[in-house]
PDB file of C-alpha atoms in Angstrom:
ATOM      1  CA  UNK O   1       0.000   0.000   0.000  1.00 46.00           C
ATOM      2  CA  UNK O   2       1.502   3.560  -1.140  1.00 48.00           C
ATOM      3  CA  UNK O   3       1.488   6.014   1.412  1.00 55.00           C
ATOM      4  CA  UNK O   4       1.530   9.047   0.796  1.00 55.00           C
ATOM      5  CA  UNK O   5       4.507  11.663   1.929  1.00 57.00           C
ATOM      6  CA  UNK O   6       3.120  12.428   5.002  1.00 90.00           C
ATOM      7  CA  UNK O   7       2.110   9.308   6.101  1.00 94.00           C
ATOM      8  CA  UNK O   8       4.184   6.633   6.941  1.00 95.00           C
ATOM      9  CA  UNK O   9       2.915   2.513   7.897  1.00 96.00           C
ATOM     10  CA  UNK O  10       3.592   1.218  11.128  1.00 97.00           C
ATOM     11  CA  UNK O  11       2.815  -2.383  12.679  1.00 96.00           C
ATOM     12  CA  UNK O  12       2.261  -3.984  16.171  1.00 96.00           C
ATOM     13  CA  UNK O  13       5.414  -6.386  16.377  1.00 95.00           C
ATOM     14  CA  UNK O  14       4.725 -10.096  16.897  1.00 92.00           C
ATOM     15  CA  UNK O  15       5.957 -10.107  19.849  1.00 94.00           C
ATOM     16  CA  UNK O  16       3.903  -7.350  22.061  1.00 95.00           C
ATOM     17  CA  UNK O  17       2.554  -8.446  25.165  1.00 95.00           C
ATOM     18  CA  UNK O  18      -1.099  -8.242  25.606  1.00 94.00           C
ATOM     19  CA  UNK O  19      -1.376  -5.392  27.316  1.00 95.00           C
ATOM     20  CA  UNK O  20       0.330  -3.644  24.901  1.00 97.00           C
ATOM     21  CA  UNK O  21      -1.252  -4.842  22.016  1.00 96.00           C
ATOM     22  CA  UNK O  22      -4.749  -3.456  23.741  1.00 96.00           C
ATOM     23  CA  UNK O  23      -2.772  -0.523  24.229  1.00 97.00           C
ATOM     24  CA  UNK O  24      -1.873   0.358  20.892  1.00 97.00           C
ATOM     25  CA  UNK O  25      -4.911  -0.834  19.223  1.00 97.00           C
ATOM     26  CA  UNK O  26      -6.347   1.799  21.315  1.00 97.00           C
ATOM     27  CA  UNK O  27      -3.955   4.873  21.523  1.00 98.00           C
ATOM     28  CA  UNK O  28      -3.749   4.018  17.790  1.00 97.00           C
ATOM     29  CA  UNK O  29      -7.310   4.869  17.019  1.00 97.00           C
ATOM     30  CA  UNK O  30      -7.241   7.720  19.632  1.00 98.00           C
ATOM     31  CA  UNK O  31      -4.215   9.437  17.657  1.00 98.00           C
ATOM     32  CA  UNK O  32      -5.616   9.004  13.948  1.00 97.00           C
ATOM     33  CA  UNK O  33      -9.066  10.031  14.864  1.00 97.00           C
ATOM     34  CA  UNK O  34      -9.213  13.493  13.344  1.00 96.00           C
ATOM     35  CA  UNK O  35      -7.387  12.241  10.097  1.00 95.00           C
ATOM     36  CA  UNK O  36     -10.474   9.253   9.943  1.00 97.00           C
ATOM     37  CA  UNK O  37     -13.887   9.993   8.546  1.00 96.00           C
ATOM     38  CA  UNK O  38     -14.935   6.671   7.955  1.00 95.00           C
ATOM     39  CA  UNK O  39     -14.751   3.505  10.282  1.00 97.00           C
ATOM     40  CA  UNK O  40     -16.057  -0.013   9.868  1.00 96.00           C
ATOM     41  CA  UNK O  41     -15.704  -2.633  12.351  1.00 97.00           C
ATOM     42  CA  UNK O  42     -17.454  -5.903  12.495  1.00 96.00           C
ATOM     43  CA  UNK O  43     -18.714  -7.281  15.811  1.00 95.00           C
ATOM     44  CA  UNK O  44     -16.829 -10.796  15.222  1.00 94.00           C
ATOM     45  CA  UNK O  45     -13.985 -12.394  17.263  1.00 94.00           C
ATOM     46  CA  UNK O  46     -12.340 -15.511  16.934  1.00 93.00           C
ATOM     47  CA  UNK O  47     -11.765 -15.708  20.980  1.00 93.00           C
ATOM     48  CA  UNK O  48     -14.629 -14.745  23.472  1.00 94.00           C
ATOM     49  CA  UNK O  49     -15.020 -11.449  24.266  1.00 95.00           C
ATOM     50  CA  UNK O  50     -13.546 -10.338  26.942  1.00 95.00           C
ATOM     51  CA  UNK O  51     -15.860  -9.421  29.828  1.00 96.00           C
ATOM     52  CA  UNK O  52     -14.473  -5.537  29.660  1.00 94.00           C
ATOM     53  CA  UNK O  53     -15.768  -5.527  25.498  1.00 96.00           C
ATOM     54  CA  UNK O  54     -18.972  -6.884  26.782  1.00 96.00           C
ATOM     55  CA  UNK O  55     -21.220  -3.495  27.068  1.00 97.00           C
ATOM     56  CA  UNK O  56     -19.446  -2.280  23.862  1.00 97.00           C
ATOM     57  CA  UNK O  57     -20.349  -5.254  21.756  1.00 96.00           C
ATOM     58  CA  UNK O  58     -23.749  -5.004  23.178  1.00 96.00           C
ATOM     59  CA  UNK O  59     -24.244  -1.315  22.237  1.00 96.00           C
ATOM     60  CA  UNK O  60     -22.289  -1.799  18.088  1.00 96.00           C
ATOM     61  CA  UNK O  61     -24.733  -4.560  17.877  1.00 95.00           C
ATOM     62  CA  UNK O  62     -27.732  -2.341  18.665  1.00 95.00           C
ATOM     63  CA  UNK O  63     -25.967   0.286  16.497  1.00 94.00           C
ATOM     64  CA  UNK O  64     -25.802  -2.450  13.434  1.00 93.00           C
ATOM     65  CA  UNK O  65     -29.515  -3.347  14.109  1.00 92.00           C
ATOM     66  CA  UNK O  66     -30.877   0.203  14.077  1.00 89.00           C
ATOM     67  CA  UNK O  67     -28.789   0.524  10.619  1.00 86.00           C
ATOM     68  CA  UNK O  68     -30.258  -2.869   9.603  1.00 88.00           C
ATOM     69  CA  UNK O  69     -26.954  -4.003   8.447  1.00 86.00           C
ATOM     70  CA  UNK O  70     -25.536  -7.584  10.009  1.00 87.00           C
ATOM     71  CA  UNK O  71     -22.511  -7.958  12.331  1.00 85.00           C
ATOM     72  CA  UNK O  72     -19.813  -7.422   9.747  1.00 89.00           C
ATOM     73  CA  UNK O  73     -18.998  -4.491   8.368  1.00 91.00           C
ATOM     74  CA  UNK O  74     -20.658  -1.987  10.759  1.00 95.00           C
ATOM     75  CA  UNK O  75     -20.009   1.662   9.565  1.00 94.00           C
ATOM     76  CA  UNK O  76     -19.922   4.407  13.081  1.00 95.00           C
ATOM     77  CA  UNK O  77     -19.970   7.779  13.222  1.00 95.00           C
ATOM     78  CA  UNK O  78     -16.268   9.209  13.973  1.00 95.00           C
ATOM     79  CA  UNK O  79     -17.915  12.372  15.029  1.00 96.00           C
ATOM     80  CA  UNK O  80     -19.909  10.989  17.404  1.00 97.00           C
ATOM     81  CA  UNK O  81     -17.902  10.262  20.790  1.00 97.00           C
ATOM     82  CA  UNK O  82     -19.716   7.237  22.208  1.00 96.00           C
ATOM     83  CA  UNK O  83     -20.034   5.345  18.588  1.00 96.00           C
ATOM     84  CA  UNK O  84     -16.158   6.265  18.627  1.00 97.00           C
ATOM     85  CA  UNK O  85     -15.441   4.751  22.011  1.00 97.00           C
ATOM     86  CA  UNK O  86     -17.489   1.646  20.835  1.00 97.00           C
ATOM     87  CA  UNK O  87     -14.535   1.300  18.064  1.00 97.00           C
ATOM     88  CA  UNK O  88     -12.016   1.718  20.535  1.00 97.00           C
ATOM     89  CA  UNK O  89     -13.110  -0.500  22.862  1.00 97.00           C
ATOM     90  CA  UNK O  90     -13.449  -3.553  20.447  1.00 97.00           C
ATOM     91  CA  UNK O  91     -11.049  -2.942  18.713  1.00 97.00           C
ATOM     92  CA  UNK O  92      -8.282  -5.119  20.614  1.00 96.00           C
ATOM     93  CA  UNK O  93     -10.370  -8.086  19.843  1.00 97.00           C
ATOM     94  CA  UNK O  94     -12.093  -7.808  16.536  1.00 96.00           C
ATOM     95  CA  UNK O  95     -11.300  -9.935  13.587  1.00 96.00           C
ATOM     96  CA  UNK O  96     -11.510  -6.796  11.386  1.00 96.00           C
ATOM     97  CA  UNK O  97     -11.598  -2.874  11.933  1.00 97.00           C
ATOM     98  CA  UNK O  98     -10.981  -0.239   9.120  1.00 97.00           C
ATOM     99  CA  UNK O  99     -10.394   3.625   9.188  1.00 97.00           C
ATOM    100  CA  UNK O 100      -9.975   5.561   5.752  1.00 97.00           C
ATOM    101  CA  UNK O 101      -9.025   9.196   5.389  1.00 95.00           C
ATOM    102  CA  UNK O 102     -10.962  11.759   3.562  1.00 92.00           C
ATOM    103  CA  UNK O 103      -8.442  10.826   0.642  1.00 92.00           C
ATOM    104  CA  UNK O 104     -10.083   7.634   0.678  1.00 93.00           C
ATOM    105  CA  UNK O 105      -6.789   6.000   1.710  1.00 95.00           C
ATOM    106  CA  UNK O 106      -6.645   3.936   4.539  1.00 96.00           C
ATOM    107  CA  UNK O 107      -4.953   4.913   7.672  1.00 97.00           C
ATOM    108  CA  UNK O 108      -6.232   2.358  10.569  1.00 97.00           C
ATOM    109  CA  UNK O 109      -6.761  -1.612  10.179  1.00 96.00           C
ATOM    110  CA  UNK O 110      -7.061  -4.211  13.131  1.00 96.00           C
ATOM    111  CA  UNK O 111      -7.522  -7.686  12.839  1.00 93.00           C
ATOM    112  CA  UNK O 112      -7.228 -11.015  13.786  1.00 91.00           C
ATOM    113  CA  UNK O 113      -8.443 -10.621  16.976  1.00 89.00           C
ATOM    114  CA  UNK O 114      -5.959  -8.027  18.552  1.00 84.00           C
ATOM    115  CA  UNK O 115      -2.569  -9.842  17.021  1.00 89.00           C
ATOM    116  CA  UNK O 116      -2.999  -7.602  13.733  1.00 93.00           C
ATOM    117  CA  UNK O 117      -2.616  -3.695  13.559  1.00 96.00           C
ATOM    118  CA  UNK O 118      -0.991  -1.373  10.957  1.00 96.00           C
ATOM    119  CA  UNK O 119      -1.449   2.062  10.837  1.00 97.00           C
ATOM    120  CA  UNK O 120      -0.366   4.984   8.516  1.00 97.00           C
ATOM    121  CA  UNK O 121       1.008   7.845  10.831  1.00 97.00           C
ATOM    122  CA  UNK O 122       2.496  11.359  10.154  1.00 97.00           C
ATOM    123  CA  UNK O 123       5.515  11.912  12.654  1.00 97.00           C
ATOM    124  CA  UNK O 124       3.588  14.159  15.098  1.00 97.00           C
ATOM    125  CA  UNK O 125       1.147  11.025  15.665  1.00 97.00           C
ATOM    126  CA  UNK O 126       3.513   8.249  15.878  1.00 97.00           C
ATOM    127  CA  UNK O 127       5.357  10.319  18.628  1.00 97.00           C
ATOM    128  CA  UNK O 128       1.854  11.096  20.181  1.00 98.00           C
ATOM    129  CA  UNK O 129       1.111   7.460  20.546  1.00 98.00           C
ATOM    130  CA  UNK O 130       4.821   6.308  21.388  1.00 98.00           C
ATOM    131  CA  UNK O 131       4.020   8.942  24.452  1.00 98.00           C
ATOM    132  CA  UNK O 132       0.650   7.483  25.217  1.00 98.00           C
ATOM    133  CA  UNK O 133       1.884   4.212  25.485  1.00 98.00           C
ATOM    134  CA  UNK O 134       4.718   4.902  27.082  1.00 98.00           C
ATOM    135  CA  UNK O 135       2.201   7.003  30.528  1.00 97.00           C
ATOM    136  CA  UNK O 136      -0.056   3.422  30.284  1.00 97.00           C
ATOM    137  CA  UNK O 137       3.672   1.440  30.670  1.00 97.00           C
ATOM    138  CA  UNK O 138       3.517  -0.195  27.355  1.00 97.00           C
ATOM    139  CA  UNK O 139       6.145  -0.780  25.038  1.00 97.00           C
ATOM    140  CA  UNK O 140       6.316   1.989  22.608  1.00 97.00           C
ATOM    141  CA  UNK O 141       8.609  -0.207  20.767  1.00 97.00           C
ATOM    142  CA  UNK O 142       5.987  -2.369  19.774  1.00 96.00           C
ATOM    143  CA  UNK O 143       4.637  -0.292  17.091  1.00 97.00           C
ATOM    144  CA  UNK O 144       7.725  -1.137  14.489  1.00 96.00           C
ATOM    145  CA  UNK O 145       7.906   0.421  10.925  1.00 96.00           C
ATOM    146  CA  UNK O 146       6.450  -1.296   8.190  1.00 88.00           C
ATOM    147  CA  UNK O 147       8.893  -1.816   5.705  1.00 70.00           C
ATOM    148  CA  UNK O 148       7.619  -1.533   1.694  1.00 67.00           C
ATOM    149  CA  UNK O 149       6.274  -4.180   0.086  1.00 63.00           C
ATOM    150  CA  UNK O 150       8.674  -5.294  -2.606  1.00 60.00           C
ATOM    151  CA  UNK O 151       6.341  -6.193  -5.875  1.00 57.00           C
ATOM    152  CA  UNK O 152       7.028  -9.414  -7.664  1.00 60.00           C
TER     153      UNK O 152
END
């Protein structure tokens, strides 16, 4: 995926601990938030939720009913605060999350249940959530450059 000059992708490393990986996921959405205007997640995990995702799955579920759309693919409001938080909360434990810019490039994807999360950051937010991870006592260290894909 080309990014564009500003923007540079960044991955959770394999070998985060959970609590980081929550972390990040987290911070993560926090620090792109003004650069997203569109967000999908699907209410889908391969584990079982965890008991602190329980009131958010509850609430994206209502959310996908009163949109009559099914559990995959549920589009929230970036504006609005609480759909937001639902995102965030989830998140970490999702089999599939998406945020795309205005540019219609994406700049936020988490899946396979918390173990995969890439991000496309300009330099002010990848040192605002190295910093927010750092005040939770995460590994900032865990969010690793994503080298180029080399084409075939």
């Amino acid at each position: 995926m080309a990014m564009s000059a500003d923007r540079s992708a960044f991955a959770l490393d394999d070998d985060a601990d959970e609590a980081t990986a929550i972390a990040a996921h987290q911070e993560g959405l926090r620090v792109v938030r003004g650069g997203l205007r569109r967000v999908w997640i699907d209410a889908i995990s391969d584990s079982p939720w965890p008991q602190q995702a329980q009131d958010a799955l509850r609430a994206l579920l209502d959310l996908a009913e009163l949109h009559h759309t099914s559990d995959t693919g549920i589009e929230v409001n970036v504006g609005d605060d609480d759909q937001f938080d639902l995102v965030v909360a989830l998140s970490p434990f999702t089999i599939n999350a998406e945020g795309w810019a205005e540019s219609g490039k994406q700049i936020y994807s988490a899946s396979d249940t918390g173990t995969g999360l890439w991000m496309a950051l300009t330099p002010r937010e990848h040192s605002e959530l190295r910093e927010r991870l750092l005040t939770l006592g995460a590994d900032p260290n865990a969010i690793i450059p994503q080298p180029p894909r080399k084409r075939p």
